[in-house]
Amino acid sequence: MNWMDCMSPATRRSALSVLLVLGAASVGAVPAVPASWTDSSTGRRIVRVDDSPGVYALYFNYNPFTPQGDLMIYLTREGIRVADTRTWQTRLVLKASVDRLLFAGPKSRSAYYTTRDAAVEEGGPSTVWSVDLDTGKTRRVADLPGGRVMAINADETLLAGVWETSPPPPEIARQGRRDPVTGSPAYAGVDADGKPLTFAQAKGRWMAARLAARVPMEMYSVSTATGERKSIHRATDWLNHLKFSPTDPTLLMFCHEGPWHEVDRIWTIRTDGSQLTKVHTRTMAGEIAGHEFWGRDGKTIWYDLQTPRGGVTWLTGRNLATGEQWRYEVARDQASYHFMQSPDGQMFSGDGGNAGKWISLLRPVLREKPVPGLITPGRLESVRVADLAKHDYTLEPNQHFTPDGKWLVYRANVEGRPVIYAAELAPTAAVAPSR
């Protein structure tokens, strides 16, 4: 006899109804296992993390992971979600209308984001919030007069951002706006014959016009504890791409934005406005340097260098403390929109381009023994991870190593729509390096 046999028929029917409801709720609460397969070109396991309409993953040098490495944040039209980096199952943390998802906290299990009134244009006043990724509890951090927050420091005490203290010309402002969910810009135009410009041509024309406008700007810090805002630096240079050192909470990297062959792009500054320092000086007509990012040591800045543009390409590193420099030659099919260093500092990743559509691991190999005071030359060996043959690079993949170094996460449209994928770095089949 079981326990239900002791009940009256009416009570038994009631109990069955409760069990059915609880069972349905339980089934609904179990996250779906994400689809996965083996990439036939690389032998690596690929997981489709999320293909929700408008799904958005963070820019390549914005941290999406909790300090413990177990959760990754991303954005959908519904709100902020997290993916479990062990299972790639996802859940909604915050159902809200989010202006921008910024980054995960380097110390706390939280995500930072901004909201703004629907009537306020992009770049106008906004509010910075944080949300606890375990409880969903939110905290108002600061109200901002305009611009956008771009960085958080190593001890999570300061945010940093920029804003245009005077507005740019309306047409420049319009084309510079990005969709807050998809990240897609509005670059467009026609040539002298009235023919539509390509995406790259329109972007180049817009960047030149924005640089020439010499719009007044301010770089500022915001206390995460009190919301107090302080000015760091004012200029009519186009200030962009702020990023704190991952180990030094007062050292901030930023760029002078614009057509790369017209600007000395990469700079550092202290949060009190002191020690404004140019990292790389151009020495060749047409030379470009950009897409800079911090090495894992928090002392080395890595960047894409071309001497000149379209010529020899190097993945270049400069240690700010010792002055050491490395230049790894990048082969044509290794050229990438973005590079990133692995958590152990031993490898790099590349997200490819039209000459080589791959998510790849790149192993640095020295050509010469290091000599004090001289640049150390080298090359890169490729290990292909994911085939992006069908990808349209107007959507940047923005790949990220998971903190344990076992996966590369990226966004691609190889299935005809933006999707977040994770590629496992331990191969499921023996695959030799391609170079």
Coordinates of N, CA and C in Angstrom, one line a residue, residues 139-324:
R139 N 21.5 47.8 -7.5 CA 22.0 48.9 -6.8 C 22.3 50.1 -7.7
R140 N 21.8 51.3 -7.4 CA 22.0 52.5 -8.2 C 23.4 52.9 -7.8
V141 N 24.3 53.1 -8.8 CA 25.7 53.4 -8.6 C 25.9 54.9 -8.7
A142 N 25.4 55.5 -9.9 CA 25.7 56.9 -10.1 C 24.8 57.4 -11.2
D143 N 24.5 58.7 -11.2 CA 23.8 59.4 -12.3 C 24.9 60.2 -13.1
L144 N 24.9 60.0 -14.4 CA 25.9 60.6 -15.3 C 25.2 61.7 -16.1
P145 N 26.0 62.8 -16.4 CA 25.5 63.9 -17.2 C 25.4 63.6 -18.7
G146 N 26.2 62.6 -19.1 CA 26.3 62.2 -20.5 C 27.5 61.3 -20.8
G147 N 27.6 60.9 -22.1 CA 28.7 60.0 -22.5 C 28.4 58.6 -22.0
R148 N 29.5 57.9 -21.8 CA 29.4 56.5 -21.4 C 30.5 56.0 -20.6
V149 N 30.2 55.1 -19.7 CA 31.3 54.4 -18.9 C 31.9 53.3 -19.7
M150 N 33.2 53.2 -19.6 CA 33.9 52.2 -20.4 C 34.8 51.2 -19.6
A151 N 35.1 51.6 -18.4 CA 36.1 50.7 -17.7 C 35.8 50.7 -16.2
I152 N 36.3 49.6 -15.5 CA 36.2 49.5 -14.1 C 37.6 49.1 -13.6
N153 N 38.1 49.6 -12.5 CA 39.5 49.3 -12.1 C 39.6 48.0 -11.3
A154 N 40.8 47.6 -11.1 CA 41.1 46.3 -10.5 C 40.5 46.0 -9.2
D155 N 40.4 47.0 -8.3 CA 39.8 46.8 -7.0 C 38.3 47.2 -6.9
E156 N 37.8 47.5 -8.1 CA 36.3 47.8 -8.2 C 35.9 49.0 -7.4
T157 N 36.8 50.0 -7.3 CA 36.4 51.2 -6.6 C 36.1 52.4 -7.5
L158 N 36.6 52.3 -8.8 CA 36.3 53.3 -9.7 C 35.8 52.8 -11.1
L159 N 34.9 53.6 -11.6 CA 34.6 53.5 -13.0 C 35.3 54.6 -13.8
A160 N 35.4 54.5 -15.1 CA 35.9 55.6 -15.9 C 35.2 55.6 -17.2
G161 N 35.0 56.9 -17.7 CA 34.2 57.1 -18.9 C 34.6 58.4 -19.6
V162 N 33.9 58.7 -20.7 CA 34.2 59.9 -21.4 C 32.8 60.5 -21.8
W163 N 32.8 61.8 -22.1 CA 31.6 62.4 -22.6 C 32.0 63.7 -23.4
E164 N 31.2 64.0 -24.4 CA 31.4 65.1 -25.3 C 30.8 66.3 -24.5
T165 N 31.6 67.3 -24.1 CA 31.1 68.4 -23.3 C 30.3 69.4 -24.2
S166 N 30.6 69.3 -25.5 CA 29.8 70.1 -26.5 C 29.4 69.1 -27.6
P167 N 28.2 69.2 -28.2 CA 27.8 68.1 -29.1 C 28.5 68.2 -30.4
P168 N 28.8 67.1 -31.1 CA 29.3 67.1 -32.4 C 28.3 67.6 -33.5
P169 N 28.7 67.9 -34.7 CA 27.7 68.2 -35.7 C 26.6 67.1 -35.8
P170 N 25.4 67.4 -36.1 CA 24.3 66.4 -36.0 C 24.5 65.2 -36.9
E171 N 25.0 65.4 -38.1 CA 25.2 64.2 -39.0 C 26.3 63.3 -38.5
I172 N 27.3 63.9 -37.9 CA 28.4 63.0 -37.3 C 27.8 62.3 -36.1
A173 N 27.0 63.0 -35.3 CA 26.4 62.3 -34.1 C 25.5 61.2 -34.5
R174 N 24.7 61.4 -35.6 CA 23.8 60.4 -36.0 C 24.5 59.1 -36.5
Q175 N 25.5 59.2 -37.3 CA 26.2 58.0 -37.8 C 27.0 57.4 -36.8
G176 N 27.4 58.1 -35.7 CA 28.2 57.5 -34.7 C 27.5 56.7 -33.7
R177 N 26.2 56.8 -33.7 CA 25.4 56.0 -32.7 C 25.3 54.5 -33.1
R178 N 25.3 53.7 -32.1 CA 25.2 52.2 -32.3 C 24.0 51.7 -31.6
D179 N 23.4 50.7 -32.2 CA 22.2 50.1 -31.6 C 22.7 49.5 -30.3
P180 N 22.0 49.9 -29.1 CA 22.5 49.4 -27.8 C 22.4 47.9 -27.6
V181 N 21.6 47.2 -28.4 CA 21.5 45.8 -28.3 C 22.4 45.0 -29.3
T182 N 22.4 45.4 -30.5 CA 23.2 44.7 -31.5 C 24.6 45.2 -31.7
G183 N 24.8 46.5 -31.3 CA 26.1 47.1 -31.4 C 26.4 47.6 -32.9
S184 N 25.4 47.4 -33.8 CA 25.6 47.8 -35.2 C 25.6 49.3 -35.4
P185 N 26.6 49.8 -36.1 CA 26.6 51.3 -36.4 C 25.8 51.6 -37.6
A186 N 25.7 52.9 -37.8 CA 24.8 53.4 -38.9 C 25.7 54.0 -40.0
Y187 N 26.9 53.6 -40.3 CA 27.7 54.2 -41.3 C 27.1 54.0 -42.7
A188 N 27.0 55.1 -43.4 CA 26.4 55.0 -44.8 C 26.8 56.3 -45.5
G189 N 26.7 56.3 -46.8 CA 27.0 57.5 -47.6 C 27.2 57.1 -49.1
V190 N 27.4 58.1 -49.9 CA 27.6 57.9 -51.4 C 28.9 58.6 -51.8
D191 N 29.4 58.1 -52.9 CA 30.6 58.7 -53.4 C 30.3 59.9 -54.4
A192 N 31.3 60.4 -55.1 CA 31.1 61.6 -55.9 C 30.1 61.3 -57.1
D193 N 30.0 60.0 -57.5 CA 29.1 59.7 -58.5 C 27.7 59.2 -58.0
G194 N 27.5 59.4 -56.7 CA 26.2 59.0 -56.2 C 26.1 57.5 -55.9
K195 N 27.1 56.7 -56.0 CA 27.1 55.3 -55.7 C 27.3 55.1 -54.2
P196 N 26.5 54.1 -53.6 CA 26.6 53.9 -52.2 C 28.0 53.4 -51.8
L197 N 28.5 53.9 -50.7 CA 29.8 53.5 -50.2 C 29.7 52.1 -49.5
T198 N 30.8 51.4 -49.5 CA 30.8 50.2 -48.7 C 30.8 50.5 -47.3
F199 N 30.6 49.5 -46.4 CA 30.6 49.8 -45.0 C 31.9 50.3 -44.5
A200 N 33.0 49.8 -45.0 CA 34.4 50.2 -44.6 C 34.6 51.6 -45.1
Q201 N 34.2 51.9 -46.3 CA 34.4 53.3 -46.9 C 33.6 54.3 -46.1
A202 N 32.4 54.0 -45.8 CA 31.5 54.9 -45.0 C 32.1 55.1 -43.6
K203 N 32.6 54.1 -43.0 CA 33.1 54.2 -41.7 C 34.4 55.1 -41.7
G204 N 35.2 54.9 -42.7 CA 36.4 55.7 -42.8 C 36.1 57.2 -43.0
R205 N 35.1 57.5 -43.9 CA 34.8 58.9 -44.1 C 34.2 59.5 -42.8
W206 N 33.4 58.7 -42.1 CA 32.8 59.2 -40.8 C 33.9 59.5 -39.8
M207 N 34.8 58.6 -39.6 CA 35.9 58.7 -38.6 C 36.8 60.0 -38.9
A208 N 37.0 60.2 -40.2 CA 37.8 61.4 -40.6 C 37.1 62.6 -40.2
A209 N 35.7 62.7 -40.5 CA 34.9 63.8 -40.2 C 34.8 64.1 -38.7
R210 N 34.7 63.0 -37.9 CA 34.6 63.1 -36.5 C 35.9 63.6 -35.9
L211 N 37.1 63.2 -36.4 CA 38.3 63.6 -35.9 C 38.5 65.1 -36.2
A212 N 38.2 65.5 -37.4 CA 38.4 66.9 -37.9 C 37.5 67.9 -37.1
A213 N 36.4 67.4 -36.5 CA 35.4 68.3 -35.8 C 36.0 68.8 -34.5
R214 N 37.0 68.1 -33.9 CA 37.7 68.6 -32.7 C 36.7 68.9 -31.6
V215 N 35.9 67.9 -31.3 CA 34.8 68.0 -30.3 C 35.4 68.0 -28.9
P216 N 35.1 69.0 -28.1 CA 35.6 69.0 -26.7 C 35.1 67.8 -25.9
M217 N 36.0 67.2 -25.2 CA 35.6 66.0 -24.4 C 36.3 66.0 -23.1
E218 N 35.7 65.2 -22.2 CA 36.2 65.0 -20.8 C 36.3 63.5 -20.5
M219 N 37.4 63.1 -19.9 CA 37.5 61.8 -19.3 C 37.3 61.9 -17.8
Y220 N 36.5 61.0 -17.2 CA 36.2 61.2 -15.8 C 36.2 59.8 -15.1
S221 N 36.3 59.9 -13.8 CA 36.1 58.7 -12.9 C 34.9 58.8 -12.1
V222 N 34.3 57.7 -11.7 CA 33.2 57.7 -10.8 C 33.4 56.7 -9.7
S223 N 33.2 57.1 -8.4 CA 33.4 56.2 -7.3 C 32.2 55.2 -7.3
T224 N 32.5 53.9 -7.2 CA 31.5 52.9 -7.1 C 30.8 52.9 -5.8
A225 N 31.4 53.5 -4.8 CA 30.8 53.5 -3.4 C 29.9 54.7 -3.3
T226 N 30.3 55.9 -3.8 CA 29.5 57.1 -3.5 C 28.9 57.7 -4.7
G227 N 29.3 57.3 -5.9 CA 28.8 57.9 -7.2 C 29.5 59.3 -7.5
E228 N 30.5 59.7 -6.7 CA 31.2 61.0 -7.0 C 31.9 60.9 -8.3
R229 N 31.8 61.9 -9.1 CA 32.5 62.0 -10.4 C 33.6 63.0 -10.3
K230 N 34.8 62.7 -10.8 CA 35.9 63.6 -10.9 C 36.5 63.6 -12.3
S231 N 36.9 64.8 -12.7 CA 37.5 65.0 -14.0 C 39.0 64.4 -14.0
I232 N 39.3 63.7 -15.1 CA 40.7 63.2 -15.2 C 41.5 63.9 -16.3
H233 N 40.8 64.2 -17.4 CA 41.5 64.8 -18.5 C 40.5 65.4 -19.5
R234 N 40.8 66.6 -20.0 CA 40.0 67.3 -21.0 C 40.8 67.6 -22.2
A235 N 40.2 67.4 -23.4 CA 40.9 67.6 -24.7 C 39.9 67.7 -25.8
T236 N 40.4 68.2 -26.9 CA 39.6 68.2 -28.2 C 40.1 67.0 -29.0
D237 N 41.0 66.2 -28.5 CA 41.3 64.9 -29.1 C 40.1 64.0 -28.9
W238 N 39.9 63.1 -29.8 CA 38.8 62.1 -29.7 C 39.2 61.0 -28.7
L239 N 38.7 61.1 -27.5 CA 39.0 60.2 -26.5 C 38.1 58.9 -26.5
N240 N 38.7 57.7 -26.4 CA 37.9 56.5 -26.6 C 38.7 55.3 -26.0
H241 N 38.0 54.2 -25.9 CA 38.6 52.9 -25.6 C 39.3 52.9 -24.2
L242 N 38.7 53.4 -23.2 CA 39.3 53.4 -21.9 C 39.3 52.0 -21.3
K243 N 40.5 51.7 -20.7 CA 40.6 50.3 -20.1 C 41.6 50.4 -19.0
F244 N 41.2 50.0 -17.7 CA 42.1 50.0 -16.6 C 43.1 48.8 -16.7
S245 N 44.3 49.0 -16.2 CA 45.2 47.8 -16.0 C 44.5 46.8 -15.1
P246 N 44.6 45.5 -15.4 CA 43.9 44.5 -14.6 C 44.6 44.3 -13.2
T247 N 45.7 44.9 -13.0 CA 46.4 44.8 -11.7 C 46.7 46.1 -11.0
D248 N 46.7 47.2 -11.7 CA 47.0 48.5 -11.1 C 45.8 49.4 -11.1
P249 N 45.1 49.7 -10.0 CA 43.8 50.3 -10.0 C 43.9 51.8 -10.3
T250 N 45.0 52.4 -10.5 CA 45.1 53.8 -10.8 C 45.6 54.1 -12.2
L251 N 45.9 53.0 -13.0 CA 46.5 53.2 -14.3 C 45.5 52.9 -15.4
L252 N 45.3 53.9 -16.2 CA 44.2 53.8 -17.3 C 44.8 53.9 -18.6
M253 N 44.5 53.0 -19.5 CA 44.9 53.1 -20.9 C 43.7 53.7 -21.7
F254 N 44.0 54.5 -22.7 CA 42.9 55.1 -23.6 C 43.5 55.3 -25.0
C255 N 42.7 55.8 -25.9 CA 43.2 56.0 -27.2 C 42.7 57.4 -27.7
H256 N 43.5 58.0 -28.6 CA 43.1 59.1 -29.5 C 42.5 58.4 -30.7
E257 N 41.2 58.4 -30.8 CA 40.5 57.8 -31.8 C 40.6 58.6 -33.1
G258 N 40.3 57.9 -34.3 CA 40.3 58.6 -35.6 C 40.9 57.6 -36.6
P259 N 41.0 58.0 -37.8 CA 41.7 57.1 -38.8 C 43.1 56.8 -38.3
W260 N 43.4 55.5 -38.2 CA 44.6 55.1 -37.4 C 45.9 55.7 -38.0
H261 N 46.0 55.9 -39.3 CA 47.2 56.4 -39.9 C 47.4 57.9 -39.7
E262 N 46.4 58.6 -39.0 CA 46.5 60.0 -38.8 C 46.6 60.3 -37.3
V263 N 46.7 59.3 -36.4 CA 46.7 59.6 -35.0 C 47.8 58.7 -34.3
D264 N 48.5 59.3 -33.3 CA 49.3 58.5 -32.3 C 48.2 58.0 -31.3
R265 N 47.8 56.8 -31.4 CA 46.6 56.3 -30.8 C 46.7 55.9 -29.3
I266 N 47.7 55.3 -28.9 CA 47.7 54.6 -27.6 C 48.4 55.4 -26.5
W267 N 47.7 55.6 -25.4 CA 48.1 56.5 -24.3 C 47.8 55.8 -23.0
T268 N 48.5 56.3 -21.9 CA 48.1 55.9 -20.6 C 48.1 57.2 -19.7
I269 N 47.3 57.1 -18.6 CA 47.2 58.2 -17.7 C 46.9 57.7 -16.3
R270 N 47.2 58.4 -15.3 CA 46.8 58.1 -13.9 C 45.4 58.7 -13.6
T271 N 44.7 58.1 -12.7 CA 43.4 58.6 -12.4 C 43.3 60.0 -11.8
D272 N 44.5 60.5 -11.3 CA 44.5 61.9 -10.9 C 44.9 62.8 -12.0
G273 N 45.0 62.3 -13.2 CA 45.3 63.2 -14.4 C 46.8 63.3 -14.6
S274 N 47.6 62.7 -13.8 CA 49.1 62.8 -14.0 C 49.6 61.7 -14.9
Q275 N 50.9 61.9 -15.3 CA 51.6 60.9 -16.1 C 50.9 60.5 -17.4
L276 N 50.5 61.6 -18.1 CA 49.9 61.3 -19.5 C 51.1 60.9 -20.4
T277 N 51.0 59.7 -20.9 CA 52.1 59.1 -21.6 C 51.7 58.5 -22.9
K278 N 52.4 58.8 -24.0 CA 52.1 58.1 -25.3 C 52.9 56.8 -25.3
V279 N 52.2 55.7 -25.7 CA 52.7 54.4 -25.7 C 53.5 54.1 -27.0
H280 N 52.9 54.5 -28.1 CA 53.5 54.1 -29.4 C 53.5 55.4 -30.3
T281 N 54.7 55.7 -30.8 CA 54.8 56.8 -31.8 C 55.0 56.3 -33.2
R282 N 54.2 56.8 -34.1 CA 54.4 56.4 -35.5 C 55.7 56.9 -36.1
T283 N 56.4 56.1 -36.8 CA 57.7 56.5 -37.4 C 57.7 56.3 -39.0
M284 N 56.6 55.9 -39.5 CA 56.5 55.6 -40.9 C 55.2 56.2 -41.5
A285 N 55.2 56.8 -42.7 CA 54.0 57.3 -43.3 C 53.0 56.2 -43.5
G286 N 51.8 56.3 -43.1 CA 50.8 55.3 -43.3 C 50.8 54.2 -42.2
E287 N 51.7 54.3 -41.2 CA 51.7 53.3 -40.1 C 50.5 53.4 -39.3
I288 N 50.0 52.3 -38.8 CA 48.8 52.3 -38.0 C 49.1 51.3 -36.8
A289 N 48.5 51.7 -35.6 CA 48.5 50.9 -34.4 C 47.1 51.0 -33.7
G290 N 46.6 49.9 -33.3 CA 45.3 50.0 -32.7 C 44.8 48.7 -32.1
H291 N 43.5 48.7 -31.7 CA 42.9 47.5 -31.0 C 43.7 47.0 -29.9
E292 N 44.2 48.0 -29.1 CA 45.1 47.8 -28.0 C 44.3 47.1 -26.8
F293 N 45.1 46.2 -26.1 CA 44.5 45.6 -24.9 C 45.6 45.3 -23.9
W294 N 45.2 45.1 -22.7 CA 46.2 44.9 -21.6 C 46.6 43.4 -21.6
G295 N 47.9 43.1 -21.4 CA 48.3 41.7 -21.1 C 47.8 41.3 -19.7
R296 N 47.9 40.1 -19.4 CA 47.4 39.5 -18.2 C 48.2 40.0 -17.0
D297 N 49.5 40.5 -17.2 CA 50.3 40.9 -16.2 C 50.0 42.4 -15.7
G298 N 49.1 43.1 -16.5 CA 48.7 44.4 -16.1 C 49.8 45.4 -16.4
K299 N 50.9 45.0 -17.0 CA 52.0 45.9 -17.2 C 52.3 46.0 -18.7
T300 N 51.9 45.1 -19.5 CA 52.2 45.0 -20.9 C 50.9 45.4 -21.7
I301 N 51.1 46.3 -22.7 CA 50.0 46.6 -23.6 C 50.3 46.0 -25.0
W302 N 49.4 45.2 -25.5 CA 49.5 44.6 -26.8 C 48.6 45.3 -27.8
Y303 N 49.0 45.3 -29.1 CA 48.2 46.0 -30.1 C 48.6 45.5 -31.5
D304 N 47.7 45.8 -32.4 CA 47.9 45.5 -33.8 C 48.7 46.6 -34.5
L305 N 49.8 46.3 -35.1 CA 50.7 47.3 -35.7 C 50.9 46.9 -37.2
Q306 N 50.7 47.9 -38.1 CA 50.9 47.6 -39.5 C 51.9 48.7 -40.0
T307 N 52.9 48.2 -40.7 CA 54.0 49.1 -41.2 C 54.2 48.9 -42.7
P308 N 53.5 49.7 -43.6 CA 52.4 50.6 -43.2 C 51.1 49.9 -43.3
R309 N 50.0 50.6 -43.3 CA 48.7 49.9 -43.3 C 48.6 49.1 -44.6
G310 N 48.1 47.9 -44.4 CA 48.0 47.0 -45.5 C 49.4 46.3 -45.8
G311 N 50.5 46.7 -45.1 CA 51.8 46.1 -45.3 C 52.0 45.0 -44.3
V312 N 53.2 45.0 -43.7 CA 53.6 43.9 -42.7 C 52.7 44.2 -41.5
T313 N 52.1 43.2 -41.0 CA 51.3 43.3 -39.7 C 52.0 42.5 -38.6
W314 N 52.0 43.2 -37.4 CA 52.6 42.6 -36.2 C 51.7 42.7 -35.1
L315 N 51.7 41.6 -34.3 CA 51.1 41.7 -32.9 C 52.2 42.1 -32.0
T316 N 52.1 43.3 -31.5 CA 53.1 44.0 -30.8 C 52.8 44.2 -29.3
G317 N 53.8 43.9 -28.5 CA 53.7 44.1 -27.0 C 54.8 45.0 -26.5
R318 N 54.4 45.9 -25.5 CA 55.3 46.8 -24.9 C 55.1 46.7 -23.4
N319 N 56.1 46.3 -22.6 CA 56.1 46.3 -21.2 C 56.4 47.7 -20.7
L320 N 55.4 48.3 -20.0 CA 55.5 49.7 -19.6 C 56.5 49.9 -18.4
A321 N 56.8 48.8 -17.7 CA 57.7 48.9 -16.5 C 59.1 48.7 -17.0
T322 N 59.4 47.8 -17.9 CA 60.8 47.5 -18.3 C 61.2 48.0 -19.6
G323 N 60.2 48.4 -20.4 CA 60.5 48.9 -21.8 C 60.7 47.8 -22.8
E324 N 60.6 46.6 -22.4 CA 60.8 45.4 -23.4 C 59.7 45.5 -24.4

